Amino acid sequence: MKLSKFLTLDNTETFLNAEVQQTYHSQTGAVEEALKKYSIPCKIKELAKTGTVRILDMFFGIGYNSAMAIDVALEENPDCKIEIVAVENDPEIINKIKEVKPPIKSYTLYRELVESNEIKENKKYVYENNNIKITLFVEDAKKAAKNLPEKYFDAVFYDPFSPKAQPEMWEIDLFKEMFRVMKDSAIIATYSCARIIRENMAAANLVYDDGPIVGRRGPGTIATKWV
């Protein structure tokens, strides 16, 4: 078993991945991180007012980031149509969704996603009910990104392990795919402010700026399309 449960300082659970020796969330607070590093800087509340929100959750893990976004969107507009497209290559961490109960109302949708659905032949889970649709692709991020629709997403949550642990997930080519699938008005957010990832974003025609400081000394990074 490469995963072990870890309690963050806001008393929410995450997991430590022994292979890379990193947790899936900030140790200062997993739920706090989901809200302040992703939903707020990507303006999910404002998007909900338009009536439709489409989010790409790259490196889904156990899904806190986009589950929190569903909460934020529905609180602002209960009639909002929400589509989550998520990508995660590790079935083991996806299975851990059954073991945690964060204080996120919409997280029950993710437990239902994995508990009541057998993974499809094309390696994806699908949940659809009322105004919410969730599609979780279980495959390599680079492969999955190439099959995503162009100019489709209002927001991208970008949350792999660190550039040191997973340098291939921060390369220019993958950021170019993010540029391709983002609407012209979309925002991409990540927790890292490493110089190499910002340089790679810029090389992919993404204009970056400081994101919020949450659980670490440096800020995250947010970026928009140079159009």
XYZ file of C-alpha atoms in Angstrom:
227
model
C 0.000 0.000 0.000
C 1.559 3.279 -1.094
C -1.135 5.473 0.487
C -1.636 6.295 4.142
C -4.265 8.554 5.693
C -3.108 11.914 6.982
C -5.083 14.394 9.112
C -4.532 18.041 8.169
C -4.665 20.917 10.609
C -8.299 21.776 9.816
C -9.194 18.195 10.845
C -9.906 17.058 7.294
C -8.343 13.944 5.871
C -5.939 13.534 2.999
C -3.426 10.869 2.022
C 0.340 10.616 1.933
C 1.730 9.076 -1.237
C 4.799 7.083 -0.218
C 6.228 6.959 -3.737
C 6.683 10.718 -3.995
C 6.600 11.445 -0.231
C 3.983 14.140 -0.648
C 0.417 14.565 0.581
C -2.447 15.249 -1.803
C -3.316 18.469 0.039
C -1.665 21.144 2.130
C -1.021 19.952 5.670
C -2.523 23.183 7.003
C -5.973 22.243 5.737
C -7.288 20.199 2.841
C -10.737 21.817 2.633
C -9.340 25.313 3.155
C -6.958 24.706 0.277
C -9.750 23.538 -2.036
C -11.727 26.709 -1.429
C -8.992 29.340 -1.294
C -6.582 28.013 -3.923
C -9.111 26.969 -6.541
C -12.772 28.007 -6.176
C -12.147 31.593 -5.099
C -9.347 32.531 -7.557
C -11.198 30.821 -10.427
C -14.300 32.895 -9.564
C -16.685 29.954 -9.299
C -19.227 32.046 -7.391
C -19.275 34.642 -10.176
C -19.516 31.972 -12.863
C -22.492 30.399 -11.110
C -24.458 33.612 -11.579
C -24.319 33.056 -15.359
C -26.187 29.769 -14.929
C -23.522 27.395 -16.256
C -20.120 26.322 -14.912
C -17.725 23.902 -16.597
C -14.648 22.907 -14.599
C -11.664 20.780 -15.587
C -10.192 19.143 -12.478
C -6.738 17.960 -13.509
C -5.049 15.520 -11.107
C -8.311 14.875 -9.282
C -6.919 12.856 -6.346
C -9.851 12.403 -3.955
C -11.824 15.252 -5.477
C -11.944 17.896 -2.753
C -11.184 20.764 -5.139
C -14.071 20.308 -7.541
C -16.488 19.046 -4.870
C -15.940 22.319 -3.037
C -16.564 24.189 -6.292
C -19.944 22.472 -6.638
C -20.841 23.649 -3.120
C -19.792 27.223 -3.931
C -21.716 27.276 -7.217
C -24.919 25.820 -5.771
C -24.849 28.161 -2.787
C -24.759 31.104 -5.174
C -27.242 29.689 -7.684
C -29.147 26.481 -6.821
C -30.320 26.228 -10.437
C -26.820 26.441 -11.907
C -25.856 23.758 -14.410
C -22.505 22.326 -13.378
C -20.231 20.039 -15.342
C -17.066 18.603 -13.836
C -14.557 16.798 -16.034
C -11.801 15.238 -13.938
C -8.586 13.393 -14.736
C -6.705 11.027 -12.409
C -4.417 8.171 -13.401
C -4.282 6.337 -10.048
C -7.270 4.040 -9.304
C -5.992 3.491 -5.765
C -6.449 7.112 -4.704
C -9.863 7.241 -6.384
C -10.936 4.238 -4.306
C -10.034 6.186 -1.154
C -13.006 8.472 -1.791
C -15.060 5.833 0.030
C -13.003 6.304 3.211
C -13.232 10.055 3.820
C -16.041 12.393 4.828
C -14.906 16.001 4.449
C -17.245 18.869 5.426
C -18.219 19.398 1.781
C -21.909 18.797 1.047
C -21.379 17.783 -2.570
C -18.766 15.191 -1.693
C -21.591 12.675 -1.397
C -21.845 12.871 -5.191
C -18.267 11.648 -5.525
C -18.821 8.772 -3.128
C -21.865 7.830 -5.168
C -19.791 8.157 -8.328
C -17.340 5.463 -7.245
C -19.602 3.298 -5.079
C -22.508 2.818 -7.458
C -20.642 2.721 -10.767
C -18.285 0.113 -12.069
C -15.542 1.707 -14.101
C -16.413 1.649 -17.780
C -14.453 -0.084 -20.495
C -13.205 3.277 -21.679
C -11.814 3.921 -18.204
C -14.169 6.515 -16.875
C -16.785 7.025 -14.187
C -19.920 9.031 -14.961
C -22.478 10.611 -12.645
C -25.434 12.658 -13.857
C -28.411 13.887 -11.871
C -30.521 17.033 -12.206
C -28.184 19.877 -13.155
C -24.895 18.185 -12.257
C -22.735 16.013 -14.471
C -19.396 14.519 -13.406
C -17.063 12.584 -15.681
C -13.882 11.131 -14.184
C -11.302 9.804 -16.625
C -8.856 7.274 -15.176
C -5.859 7.675 -17.429
C -2.621 9.550 -17.988
C -3.090 13.314 -17.926
C -1.268 13.943 -21.198
C -3.341 11.364 -23.034
C -6.618 12.531 -21.534
C -5.924 16.197 -22.267
C -5.577 15.581 -25.995
C -9.146 14.254 -26.140
C -10.808 17.141 -24.324
C -12.945 19.623 -26.297
C -11.523 22.960 -27.415
C -12.502 26.204 -25.650
C -14.879 24.333 -23.369
C -13.955 25.047 -19.735
C -14.595 28.109 -17.585
C -11.984 27.076 -15.010
C -9.077 24.650 -14.701
C -7.913 23.319 -11.328
C -4.321 22.151 -11.863
C -3.102 20.074 -8.934
C -0.363 17.508 -9.629
C 2.449 16.695 -7.252
C 5.283 19.213 -7.137
C 7.473 20.028 -10.163
C 10.312 18.203 -8.431
C 8.260 15.023 -7.996
C 6.384 15.138 -11.321
C 8.245 17.449 -13.716
C 6.529 15.886 -16.735
C 3.155 17.175 -15.547
C 4.345 20.790 -15.649
C 5.750 20.808 -19.167
C 4.924 23.294 -21.922
C 3.032 20.790 -24.057
C 0.532 20.048 -21.301
C 0.000 23.737 -20.605
C -0.623 24.199 -24.323
C -3.402 21.644 -24.021
C -4.820 23.612 -21.097
C -4.750 26.752 -23.240
C -6.570 24.881 -25.999
C -9.417 23.617 -23.807
C -9.928 26.857 -21.869
C -12.506 29.389 -22.927
C -11.010 32.783 -23.750
C -12.302 34.078 -20.396
C -11.198 31.042 -18.352
C -8.817 30.972 -15.392
C -6.363 28.201 -14.518
C -5.179 27.940 -10.900
C -2.434 25.935 -9.229
C -0.747 25.913 -5.839
C 2.836 26.280 -7.113
C 4.750 29.441 -7.910
C 7.915 27.687 -9.108
C 9.749 29.664 -11.780
C 9.848 26.757 -14.224
C 6.084 26.286 -14.195
C 5.471 29.989 -14.717
C 7.960 30.055 -17.574
C 6.222 27.044 -19.133
C 2.844 28.701 -18.732
C 4.141 31.801 -20.485
C 5.561 29.660 -23.301
C 2.059 28.217 -23.740
C 0.594 31.758 -24.097
C -0.816 31.822 -20.587
C -0.455 35.102 -18.701
C 0.274 34.335 -15.058
C -0.052 36.242 -11.808
C 0.219 35.484 -8.110
C -2.546 33.408 -6.622
C -3.446 33.335 -2.923
C -1.043 32.366 -0.164
C -2.536 29.357 1.606
C -0.583 26.941 3.774
C 2.852 27.948 2.496
C 5.146 30.956 2.352
C 4.773 31.568 -1.377
C 1.644 32.306 -3.406
C -0.060 29.992 -5.834
C -0.337 30.870 -9.511
C -3.337 31.878 -11.579
C -3.261 32.415 -15.327
C -5.477 33.489 -18.184
C -5.184 33.101 -21.945
C -3.163 35.539 -24.028
C -5.642 36.171 -26.829
